[in-house]
mmCIF file of N, CA and C in Angstrom:
data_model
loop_
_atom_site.group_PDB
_atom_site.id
_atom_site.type_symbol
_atom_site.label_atom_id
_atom_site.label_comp_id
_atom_site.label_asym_id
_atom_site.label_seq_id
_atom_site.Cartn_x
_atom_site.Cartn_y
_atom_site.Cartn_z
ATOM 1 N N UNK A 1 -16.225 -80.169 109.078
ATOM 2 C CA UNK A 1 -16.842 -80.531 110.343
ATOM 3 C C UNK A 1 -17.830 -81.676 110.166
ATOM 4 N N UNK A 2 -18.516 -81.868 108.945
ATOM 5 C CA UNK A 2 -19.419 -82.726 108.915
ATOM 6 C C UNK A 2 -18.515 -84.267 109.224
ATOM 7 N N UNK A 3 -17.874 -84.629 108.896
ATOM 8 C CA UNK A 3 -17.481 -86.011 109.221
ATOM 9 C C UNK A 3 -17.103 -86.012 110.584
ATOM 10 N N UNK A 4 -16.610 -84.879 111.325
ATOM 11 C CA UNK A 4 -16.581 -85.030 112.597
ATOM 12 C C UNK A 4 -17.463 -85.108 113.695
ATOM 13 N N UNK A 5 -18.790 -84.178 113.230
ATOM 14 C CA UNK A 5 -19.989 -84.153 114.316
ATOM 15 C C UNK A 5 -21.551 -84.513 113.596
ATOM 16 N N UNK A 6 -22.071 -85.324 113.941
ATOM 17 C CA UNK A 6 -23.128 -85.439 113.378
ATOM 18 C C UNK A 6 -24.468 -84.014 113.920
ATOM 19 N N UNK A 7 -24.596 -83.019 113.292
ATOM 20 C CA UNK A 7 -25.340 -82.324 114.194
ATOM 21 C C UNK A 7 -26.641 -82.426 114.091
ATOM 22 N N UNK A 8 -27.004 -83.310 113.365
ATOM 23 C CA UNK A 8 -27.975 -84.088 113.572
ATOM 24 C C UNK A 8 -28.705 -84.343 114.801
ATOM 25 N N UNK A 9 -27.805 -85.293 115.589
ATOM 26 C CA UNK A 9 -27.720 -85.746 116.418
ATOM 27 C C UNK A 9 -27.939 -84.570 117.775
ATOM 28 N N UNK A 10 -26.555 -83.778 117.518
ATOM 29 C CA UNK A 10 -26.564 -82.421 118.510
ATOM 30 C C UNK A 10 -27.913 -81.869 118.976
ATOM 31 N N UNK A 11 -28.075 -81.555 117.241
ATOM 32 C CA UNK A 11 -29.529 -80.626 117.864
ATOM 33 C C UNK A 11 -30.854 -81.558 118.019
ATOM 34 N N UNK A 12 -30.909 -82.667 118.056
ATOM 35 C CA UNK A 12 -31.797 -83.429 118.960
ATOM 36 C C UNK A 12 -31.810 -83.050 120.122
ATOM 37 N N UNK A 13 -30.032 -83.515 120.603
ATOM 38 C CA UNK A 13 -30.247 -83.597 122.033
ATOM 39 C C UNK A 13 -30.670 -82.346 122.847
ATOM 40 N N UNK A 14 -29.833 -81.189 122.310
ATOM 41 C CA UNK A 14 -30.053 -79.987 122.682
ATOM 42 C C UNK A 14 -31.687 -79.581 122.709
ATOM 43 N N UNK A 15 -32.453 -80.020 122.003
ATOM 44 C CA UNK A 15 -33.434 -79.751 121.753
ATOM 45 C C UNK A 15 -34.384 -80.534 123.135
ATOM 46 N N UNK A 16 -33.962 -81.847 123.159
ATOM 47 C CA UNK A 16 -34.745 -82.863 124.010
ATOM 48 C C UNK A 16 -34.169 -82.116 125.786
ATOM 49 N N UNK A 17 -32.909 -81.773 125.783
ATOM 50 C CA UNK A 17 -32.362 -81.625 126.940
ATOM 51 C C UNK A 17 -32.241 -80.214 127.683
ATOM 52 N N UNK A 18 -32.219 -79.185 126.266
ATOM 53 C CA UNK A 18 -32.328 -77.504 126.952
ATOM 54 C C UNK A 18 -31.238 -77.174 127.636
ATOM 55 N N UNK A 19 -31.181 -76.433 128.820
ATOM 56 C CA UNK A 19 -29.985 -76.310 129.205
ATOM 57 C C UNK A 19 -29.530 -77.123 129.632
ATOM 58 N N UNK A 20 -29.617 -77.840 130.079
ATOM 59 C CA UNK A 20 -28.979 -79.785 131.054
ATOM 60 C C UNK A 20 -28.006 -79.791 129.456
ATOM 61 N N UNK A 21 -28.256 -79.737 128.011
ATOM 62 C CA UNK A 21 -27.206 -80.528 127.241
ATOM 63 C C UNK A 21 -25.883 -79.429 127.186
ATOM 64 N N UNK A 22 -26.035 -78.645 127.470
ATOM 65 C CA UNK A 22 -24.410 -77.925 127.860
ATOM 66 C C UNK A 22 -23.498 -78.477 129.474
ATOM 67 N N UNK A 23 -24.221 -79.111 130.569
ATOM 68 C CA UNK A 23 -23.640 -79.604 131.040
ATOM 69 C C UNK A 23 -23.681 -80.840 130.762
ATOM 70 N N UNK A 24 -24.180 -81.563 130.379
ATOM 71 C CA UNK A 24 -23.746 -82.653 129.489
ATOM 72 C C UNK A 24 -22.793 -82.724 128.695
ATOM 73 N N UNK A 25 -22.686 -81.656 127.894
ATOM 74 C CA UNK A 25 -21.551 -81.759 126.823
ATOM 75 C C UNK A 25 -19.936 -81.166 127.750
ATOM 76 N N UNK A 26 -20.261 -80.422 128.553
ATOM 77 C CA UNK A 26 -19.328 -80.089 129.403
ATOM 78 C C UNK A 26 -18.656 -81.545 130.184
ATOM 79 N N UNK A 27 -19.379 -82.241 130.602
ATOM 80 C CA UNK A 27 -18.829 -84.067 131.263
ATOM 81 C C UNK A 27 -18.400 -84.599 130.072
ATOM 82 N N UNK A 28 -19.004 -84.136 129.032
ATOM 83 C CA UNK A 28 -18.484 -85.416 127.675
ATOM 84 C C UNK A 28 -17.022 -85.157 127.774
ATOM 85 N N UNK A 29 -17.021 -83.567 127.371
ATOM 86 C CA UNK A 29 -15.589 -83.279 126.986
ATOM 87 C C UNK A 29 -14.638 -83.431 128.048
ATOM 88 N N UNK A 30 -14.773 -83.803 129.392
ATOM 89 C CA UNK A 30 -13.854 -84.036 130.493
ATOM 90 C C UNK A 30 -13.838 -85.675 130.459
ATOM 91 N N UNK A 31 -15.270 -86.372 129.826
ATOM 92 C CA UNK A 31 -14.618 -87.738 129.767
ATOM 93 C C UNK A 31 -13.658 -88.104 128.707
ATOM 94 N N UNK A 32 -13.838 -87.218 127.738
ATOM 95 C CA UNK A 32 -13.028 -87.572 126.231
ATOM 96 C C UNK A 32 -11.686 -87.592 126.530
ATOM 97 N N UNK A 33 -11.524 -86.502 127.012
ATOM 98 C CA UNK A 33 -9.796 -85.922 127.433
ATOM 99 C C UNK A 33 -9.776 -87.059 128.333
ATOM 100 N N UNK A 34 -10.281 -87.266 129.333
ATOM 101 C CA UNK A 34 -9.736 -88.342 130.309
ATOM 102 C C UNK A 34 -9.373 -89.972 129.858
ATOM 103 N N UNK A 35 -10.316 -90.155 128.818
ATOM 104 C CA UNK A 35 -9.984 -91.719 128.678
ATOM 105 C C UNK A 35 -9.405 -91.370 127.438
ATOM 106 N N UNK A 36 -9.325 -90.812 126.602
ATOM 107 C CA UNK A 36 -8.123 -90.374 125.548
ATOM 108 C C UNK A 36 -6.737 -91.155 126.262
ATOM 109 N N UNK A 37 -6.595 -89.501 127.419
ATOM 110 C CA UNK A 37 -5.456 -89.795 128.074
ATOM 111 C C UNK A 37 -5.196 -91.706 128.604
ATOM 112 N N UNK A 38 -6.613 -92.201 129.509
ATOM 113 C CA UNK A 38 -5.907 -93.436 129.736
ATOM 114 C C UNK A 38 -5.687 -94.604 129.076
ATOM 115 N N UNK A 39 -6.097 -94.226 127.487
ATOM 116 C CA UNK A 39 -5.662 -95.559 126.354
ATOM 117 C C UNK A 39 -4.642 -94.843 126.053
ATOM 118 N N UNK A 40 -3.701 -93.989 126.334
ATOM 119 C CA UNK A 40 -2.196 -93.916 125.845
ATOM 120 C C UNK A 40 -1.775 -94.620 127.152
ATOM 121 N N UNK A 41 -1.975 -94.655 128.568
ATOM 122 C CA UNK A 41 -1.440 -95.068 129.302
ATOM 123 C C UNK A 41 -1.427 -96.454 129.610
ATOM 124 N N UNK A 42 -3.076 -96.978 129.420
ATOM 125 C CA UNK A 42 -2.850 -98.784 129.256
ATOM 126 C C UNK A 42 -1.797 -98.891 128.233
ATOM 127 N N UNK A 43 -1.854 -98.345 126.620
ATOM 128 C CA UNK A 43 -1.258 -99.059 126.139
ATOM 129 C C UNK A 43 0.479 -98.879 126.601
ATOM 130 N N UNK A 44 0.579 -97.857 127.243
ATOM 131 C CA UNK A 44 2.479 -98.103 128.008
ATOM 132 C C UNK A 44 2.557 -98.940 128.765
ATOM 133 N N UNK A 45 1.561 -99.311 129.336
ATOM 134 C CA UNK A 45 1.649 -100.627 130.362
ATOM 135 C C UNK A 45 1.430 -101.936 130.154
ATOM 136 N N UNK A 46 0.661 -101.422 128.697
ATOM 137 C CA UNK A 46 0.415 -103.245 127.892
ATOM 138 C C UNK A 46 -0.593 -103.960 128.682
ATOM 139 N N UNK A 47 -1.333 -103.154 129.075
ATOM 140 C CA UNK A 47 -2.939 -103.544 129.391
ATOM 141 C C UNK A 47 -4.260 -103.023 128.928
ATOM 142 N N UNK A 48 -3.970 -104.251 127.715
ATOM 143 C CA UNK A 48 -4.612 -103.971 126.490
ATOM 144 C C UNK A 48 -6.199 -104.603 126.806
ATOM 145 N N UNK A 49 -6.234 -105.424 127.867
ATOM 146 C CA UNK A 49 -7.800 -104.878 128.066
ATOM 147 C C UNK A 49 -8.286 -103.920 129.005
ATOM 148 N N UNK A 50 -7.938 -103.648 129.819
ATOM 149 C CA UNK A 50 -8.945 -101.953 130.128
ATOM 150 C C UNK A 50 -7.823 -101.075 128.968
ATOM 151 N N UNK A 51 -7.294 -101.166 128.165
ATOM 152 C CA UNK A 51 -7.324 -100.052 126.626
ATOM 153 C C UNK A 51 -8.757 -100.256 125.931
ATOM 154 N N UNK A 52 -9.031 -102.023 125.633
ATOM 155 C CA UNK A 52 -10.283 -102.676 125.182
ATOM 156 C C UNK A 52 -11.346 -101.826 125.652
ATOM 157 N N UNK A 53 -11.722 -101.811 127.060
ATOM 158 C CA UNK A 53 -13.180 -101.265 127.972
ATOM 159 C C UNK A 53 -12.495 -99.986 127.498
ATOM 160 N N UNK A 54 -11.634 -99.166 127.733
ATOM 161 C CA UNK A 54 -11.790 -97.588 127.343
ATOM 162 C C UNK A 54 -12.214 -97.504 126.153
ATOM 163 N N UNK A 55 -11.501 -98.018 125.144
ATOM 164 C CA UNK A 55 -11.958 -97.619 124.093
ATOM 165 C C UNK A 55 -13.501 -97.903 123.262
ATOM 166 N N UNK A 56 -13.869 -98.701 124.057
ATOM 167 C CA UNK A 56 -15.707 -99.405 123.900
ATOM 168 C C UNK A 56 -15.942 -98.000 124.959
ATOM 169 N N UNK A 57 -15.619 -97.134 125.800
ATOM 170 C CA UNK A 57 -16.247 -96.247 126.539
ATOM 171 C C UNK A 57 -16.525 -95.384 125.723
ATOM 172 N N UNK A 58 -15.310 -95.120 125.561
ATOM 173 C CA UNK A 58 -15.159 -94.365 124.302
ATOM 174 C C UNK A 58 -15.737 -93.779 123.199
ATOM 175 N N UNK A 59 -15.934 -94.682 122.545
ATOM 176 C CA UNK A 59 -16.879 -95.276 121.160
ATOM 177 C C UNK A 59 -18.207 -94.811 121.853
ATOM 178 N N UNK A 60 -18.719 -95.296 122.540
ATOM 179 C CA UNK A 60 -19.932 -95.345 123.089
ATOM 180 C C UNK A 60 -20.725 -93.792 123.347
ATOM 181 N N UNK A 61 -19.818 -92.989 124.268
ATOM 182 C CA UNK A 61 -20.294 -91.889 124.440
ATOM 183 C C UNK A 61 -20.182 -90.836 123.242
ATOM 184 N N UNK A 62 -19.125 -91.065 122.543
ATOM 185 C CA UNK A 62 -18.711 -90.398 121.377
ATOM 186 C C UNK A 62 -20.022 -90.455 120.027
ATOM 187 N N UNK A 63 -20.512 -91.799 120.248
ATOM 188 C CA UNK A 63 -21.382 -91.789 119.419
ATOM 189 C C UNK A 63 -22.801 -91.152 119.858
ATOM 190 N N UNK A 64 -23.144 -91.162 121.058
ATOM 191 C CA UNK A 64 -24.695 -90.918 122.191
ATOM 192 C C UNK A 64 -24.273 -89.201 121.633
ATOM 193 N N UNK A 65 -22.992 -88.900 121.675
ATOM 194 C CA UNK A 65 -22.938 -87.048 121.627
ATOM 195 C C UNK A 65 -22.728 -86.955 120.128
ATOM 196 N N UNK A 66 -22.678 -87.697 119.023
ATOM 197 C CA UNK A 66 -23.002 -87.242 117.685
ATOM 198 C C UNK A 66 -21.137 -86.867 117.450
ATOM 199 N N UNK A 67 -20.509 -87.509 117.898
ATOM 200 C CA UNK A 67 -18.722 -86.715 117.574
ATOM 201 C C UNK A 67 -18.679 -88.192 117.005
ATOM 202 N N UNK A 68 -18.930 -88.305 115.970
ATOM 203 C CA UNK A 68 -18.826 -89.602 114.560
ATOM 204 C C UNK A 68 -17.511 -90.160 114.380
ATOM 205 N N UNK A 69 -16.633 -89.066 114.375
ATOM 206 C CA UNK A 69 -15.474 -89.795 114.054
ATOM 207 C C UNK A 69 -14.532 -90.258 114.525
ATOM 208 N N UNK A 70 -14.474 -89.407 115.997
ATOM 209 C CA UNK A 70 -13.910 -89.723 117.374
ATOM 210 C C UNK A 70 -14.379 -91.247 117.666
ATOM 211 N N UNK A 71 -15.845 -91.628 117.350
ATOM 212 C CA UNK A 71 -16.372 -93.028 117.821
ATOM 213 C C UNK A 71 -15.938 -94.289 117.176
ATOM 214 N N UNK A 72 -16.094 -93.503 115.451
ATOM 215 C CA UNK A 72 -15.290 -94.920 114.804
ATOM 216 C C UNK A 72 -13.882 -95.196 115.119
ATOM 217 N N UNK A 73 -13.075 -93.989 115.527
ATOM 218 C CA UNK A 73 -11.106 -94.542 115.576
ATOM 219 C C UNK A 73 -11.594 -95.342 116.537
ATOM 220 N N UNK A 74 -12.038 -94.788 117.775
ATOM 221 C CA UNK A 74 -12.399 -96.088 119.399
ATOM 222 C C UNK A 74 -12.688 -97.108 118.732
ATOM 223 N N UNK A 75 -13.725 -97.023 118.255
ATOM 224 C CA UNK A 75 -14.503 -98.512 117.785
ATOM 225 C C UNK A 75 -13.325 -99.597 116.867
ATOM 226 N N UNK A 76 -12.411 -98.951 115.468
ATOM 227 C CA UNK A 76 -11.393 -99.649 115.717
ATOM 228 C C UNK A 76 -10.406 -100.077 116.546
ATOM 229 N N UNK A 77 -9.956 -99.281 117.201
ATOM 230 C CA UNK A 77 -8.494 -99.576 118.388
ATOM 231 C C UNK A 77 -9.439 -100.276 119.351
ATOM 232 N N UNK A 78 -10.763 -100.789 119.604
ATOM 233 C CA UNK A 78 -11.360 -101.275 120.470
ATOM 234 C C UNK A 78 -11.251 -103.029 119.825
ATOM 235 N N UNK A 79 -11.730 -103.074 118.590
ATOM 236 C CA UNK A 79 -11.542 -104.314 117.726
ATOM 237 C C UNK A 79 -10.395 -104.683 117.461
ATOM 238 N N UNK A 80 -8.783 -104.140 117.681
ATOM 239 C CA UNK A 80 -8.103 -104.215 117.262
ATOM 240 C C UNK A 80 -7.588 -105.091 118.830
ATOM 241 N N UNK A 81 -7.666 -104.275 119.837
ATOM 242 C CA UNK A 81 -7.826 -104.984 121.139
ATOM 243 C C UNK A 81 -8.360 -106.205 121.487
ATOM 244 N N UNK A 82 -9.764 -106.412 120.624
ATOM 245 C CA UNK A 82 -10.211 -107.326 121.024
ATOM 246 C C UNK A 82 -9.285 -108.825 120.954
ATOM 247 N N UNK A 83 -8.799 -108.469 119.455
ATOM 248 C CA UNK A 83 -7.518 -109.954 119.156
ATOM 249 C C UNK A 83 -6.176 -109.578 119.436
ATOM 250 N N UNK A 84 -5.626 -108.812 120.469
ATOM 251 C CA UNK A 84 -4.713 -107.933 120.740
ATOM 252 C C UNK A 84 -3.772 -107.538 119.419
ATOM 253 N N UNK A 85 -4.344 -107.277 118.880
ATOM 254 C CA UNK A 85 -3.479 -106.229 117.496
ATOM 255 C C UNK A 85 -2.621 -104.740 118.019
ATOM 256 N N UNK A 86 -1.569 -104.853 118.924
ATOM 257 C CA UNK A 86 -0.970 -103.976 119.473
ATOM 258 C C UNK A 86 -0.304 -103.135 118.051
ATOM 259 N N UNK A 87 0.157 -103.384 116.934
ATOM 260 C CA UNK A 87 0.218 -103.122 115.715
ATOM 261 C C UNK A 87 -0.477 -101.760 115.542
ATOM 262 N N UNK A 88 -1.531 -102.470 115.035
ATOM 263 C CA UNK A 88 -2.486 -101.712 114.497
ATOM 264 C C UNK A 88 -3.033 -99.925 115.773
ATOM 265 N N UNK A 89 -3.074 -100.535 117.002
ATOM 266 C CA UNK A 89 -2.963 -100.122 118.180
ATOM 267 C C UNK A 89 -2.056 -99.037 118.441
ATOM 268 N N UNK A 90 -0.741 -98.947 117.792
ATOM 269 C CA UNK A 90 0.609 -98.503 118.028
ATOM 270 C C UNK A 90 0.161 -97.572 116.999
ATOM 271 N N UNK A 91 -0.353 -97.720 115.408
ATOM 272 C CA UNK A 91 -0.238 -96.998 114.682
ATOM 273 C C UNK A 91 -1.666 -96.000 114.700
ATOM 274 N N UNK A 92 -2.653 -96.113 115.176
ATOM 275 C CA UNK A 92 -3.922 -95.136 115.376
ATOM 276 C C UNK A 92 -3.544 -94.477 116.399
ATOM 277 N N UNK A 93 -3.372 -94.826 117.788
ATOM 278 C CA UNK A 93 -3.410 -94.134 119.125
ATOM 279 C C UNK A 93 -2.989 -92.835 119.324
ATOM 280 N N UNK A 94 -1.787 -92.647 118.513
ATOM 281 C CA UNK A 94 -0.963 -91.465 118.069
ATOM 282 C C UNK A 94 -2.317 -90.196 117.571
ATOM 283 N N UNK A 95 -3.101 -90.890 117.039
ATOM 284 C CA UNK A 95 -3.754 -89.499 116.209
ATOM 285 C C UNK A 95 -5.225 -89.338 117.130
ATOM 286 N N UNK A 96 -5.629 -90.000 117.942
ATOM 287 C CA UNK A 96 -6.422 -89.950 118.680
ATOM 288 C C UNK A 96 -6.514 -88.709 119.654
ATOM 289 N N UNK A 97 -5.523 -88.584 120.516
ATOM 290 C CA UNK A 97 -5.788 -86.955 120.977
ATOM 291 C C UNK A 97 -5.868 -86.012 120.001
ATOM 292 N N UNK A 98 -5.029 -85.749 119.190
ATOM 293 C CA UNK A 98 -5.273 -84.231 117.977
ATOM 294 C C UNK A 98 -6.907 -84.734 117.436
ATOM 295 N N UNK A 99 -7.088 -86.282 117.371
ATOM 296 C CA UNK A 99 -9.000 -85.926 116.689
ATOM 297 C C UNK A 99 -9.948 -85.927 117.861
ATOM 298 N N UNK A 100 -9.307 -85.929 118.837
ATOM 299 C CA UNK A 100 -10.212 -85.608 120.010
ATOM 300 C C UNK A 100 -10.197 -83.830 120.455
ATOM 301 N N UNK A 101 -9.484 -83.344 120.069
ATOM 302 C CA UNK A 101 -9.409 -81.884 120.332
ATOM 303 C C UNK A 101 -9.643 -81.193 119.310
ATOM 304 N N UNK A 102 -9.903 -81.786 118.384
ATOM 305 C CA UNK A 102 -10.137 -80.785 116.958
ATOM 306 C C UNK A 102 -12.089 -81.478 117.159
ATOM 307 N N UNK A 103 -12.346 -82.672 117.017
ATOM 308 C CA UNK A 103 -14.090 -82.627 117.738
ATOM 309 C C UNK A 103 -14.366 -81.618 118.915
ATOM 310 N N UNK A 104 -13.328 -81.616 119.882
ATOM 311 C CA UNK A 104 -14.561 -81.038 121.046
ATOM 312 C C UNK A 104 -14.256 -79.114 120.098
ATOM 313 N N UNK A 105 -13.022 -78.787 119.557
ATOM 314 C CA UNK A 105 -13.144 -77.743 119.019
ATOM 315 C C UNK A 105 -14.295 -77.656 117.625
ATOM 316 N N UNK A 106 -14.505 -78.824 117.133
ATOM 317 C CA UNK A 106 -15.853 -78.150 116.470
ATOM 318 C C UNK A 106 -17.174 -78.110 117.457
ATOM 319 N N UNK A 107 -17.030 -78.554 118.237
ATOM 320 C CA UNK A 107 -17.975 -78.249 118.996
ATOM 321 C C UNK A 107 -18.567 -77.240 119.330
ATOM 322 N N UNK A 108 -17.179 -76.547 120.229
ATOM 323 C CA UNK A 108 -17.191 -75.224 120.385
ATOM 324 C C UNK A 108 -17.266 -74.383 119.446
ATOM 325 N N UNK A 109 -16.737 -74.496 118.739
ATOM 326 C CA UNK A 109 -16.948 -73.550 117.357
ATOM 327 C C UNK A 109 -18.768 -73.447 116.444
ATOM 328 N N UNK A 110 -19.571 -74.842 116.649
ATOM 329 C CA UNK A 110 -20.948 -75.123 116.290
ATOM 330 C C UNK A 110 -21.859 -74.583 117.118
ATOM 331 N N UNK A 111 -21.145 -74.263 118.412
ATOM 332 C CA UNK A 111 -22.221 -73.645 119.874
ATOM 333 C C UNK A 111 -22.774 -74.973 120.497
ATOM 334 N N UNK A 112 -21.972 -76.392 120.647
ATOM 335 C CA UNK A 112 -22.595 -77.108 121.307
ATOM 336 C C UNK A 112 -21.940 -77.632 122.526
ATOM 337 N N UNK A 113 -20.622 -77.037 123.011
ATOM 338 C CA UNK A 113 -19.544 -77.279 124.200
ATOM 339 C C UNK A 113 -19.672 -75.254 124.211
ATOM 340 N N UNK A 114 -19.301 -75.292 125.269
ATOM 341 C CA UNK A 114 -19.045 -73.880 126.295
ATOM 342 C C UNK A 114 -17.431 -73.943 125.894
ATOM 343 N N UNK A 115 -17.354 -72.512 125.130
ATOM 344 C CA UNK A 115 -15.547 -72.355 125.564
ATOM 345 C C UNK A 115 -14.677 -72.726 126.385
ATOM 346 N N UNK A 116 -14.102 -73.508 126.344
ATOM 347 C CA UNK A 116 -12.915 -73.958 127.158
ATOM 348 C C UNK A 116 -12.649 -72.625 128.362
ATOM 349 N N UNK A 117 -12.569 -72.514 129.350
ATOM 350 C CA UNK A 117 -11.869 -71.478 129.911
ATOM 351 C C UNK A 117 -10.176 -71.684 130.363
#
């Protein structure tokens, strides 16, 4: 789990935020799944810049919630976008949902996301 969540980070926020960071982490994990889902779909459509802005979304929140490793794949497939490296693009994207569901499951498993219902 350590390369996946910085809990570092977690128990800051949790700490700074109290109960507000469980619904917080509750929006994270509905944005994760959501723009997960729409950089598989730019890239079927070959609109590889809003793939670019998702995956800088991406990156971004992934890192503010301490899920480390979820932020760096974005942060590449975001750079990889930037010079359209559809390549490189083709070969990460694939593993991006399974490391997006195995983070928000350490999550849940650390006590910092609410069980899925």
């Amino acid at each position: 789990m350590s390369d996946l969540l910085n809990t570092t980070s977690l128990d800051e926020l949790r700490s700074v935020l109290g109960d507000e960071f469980f619904e917080l982490s509750r929006m994270f994990a509905q944005q994760v799944e959501s723009e997960v889902a729409g950089l598989s779909e730019c890239f079927a459509q070959g609109d590889v810049q809003r793939l670019r802005r998702l995956a800088h979304s991406l990156k971004g929140c992934c890192a503010n919630m301490g899920v480390q490793e979820l932020s760096r794949q974005a942060s590449i497939i975001e750079k990889a976008a930037m010079v359209n490296d559809t390549a490189t693009i083709q070969t990460l994207l694939p593993a991006l949902a399974p490391l997006a569901t195995q983070s928000l499951n350490a999550m849940r498993e650390a006590g910092y996301l609410a069980s899925a219902n």
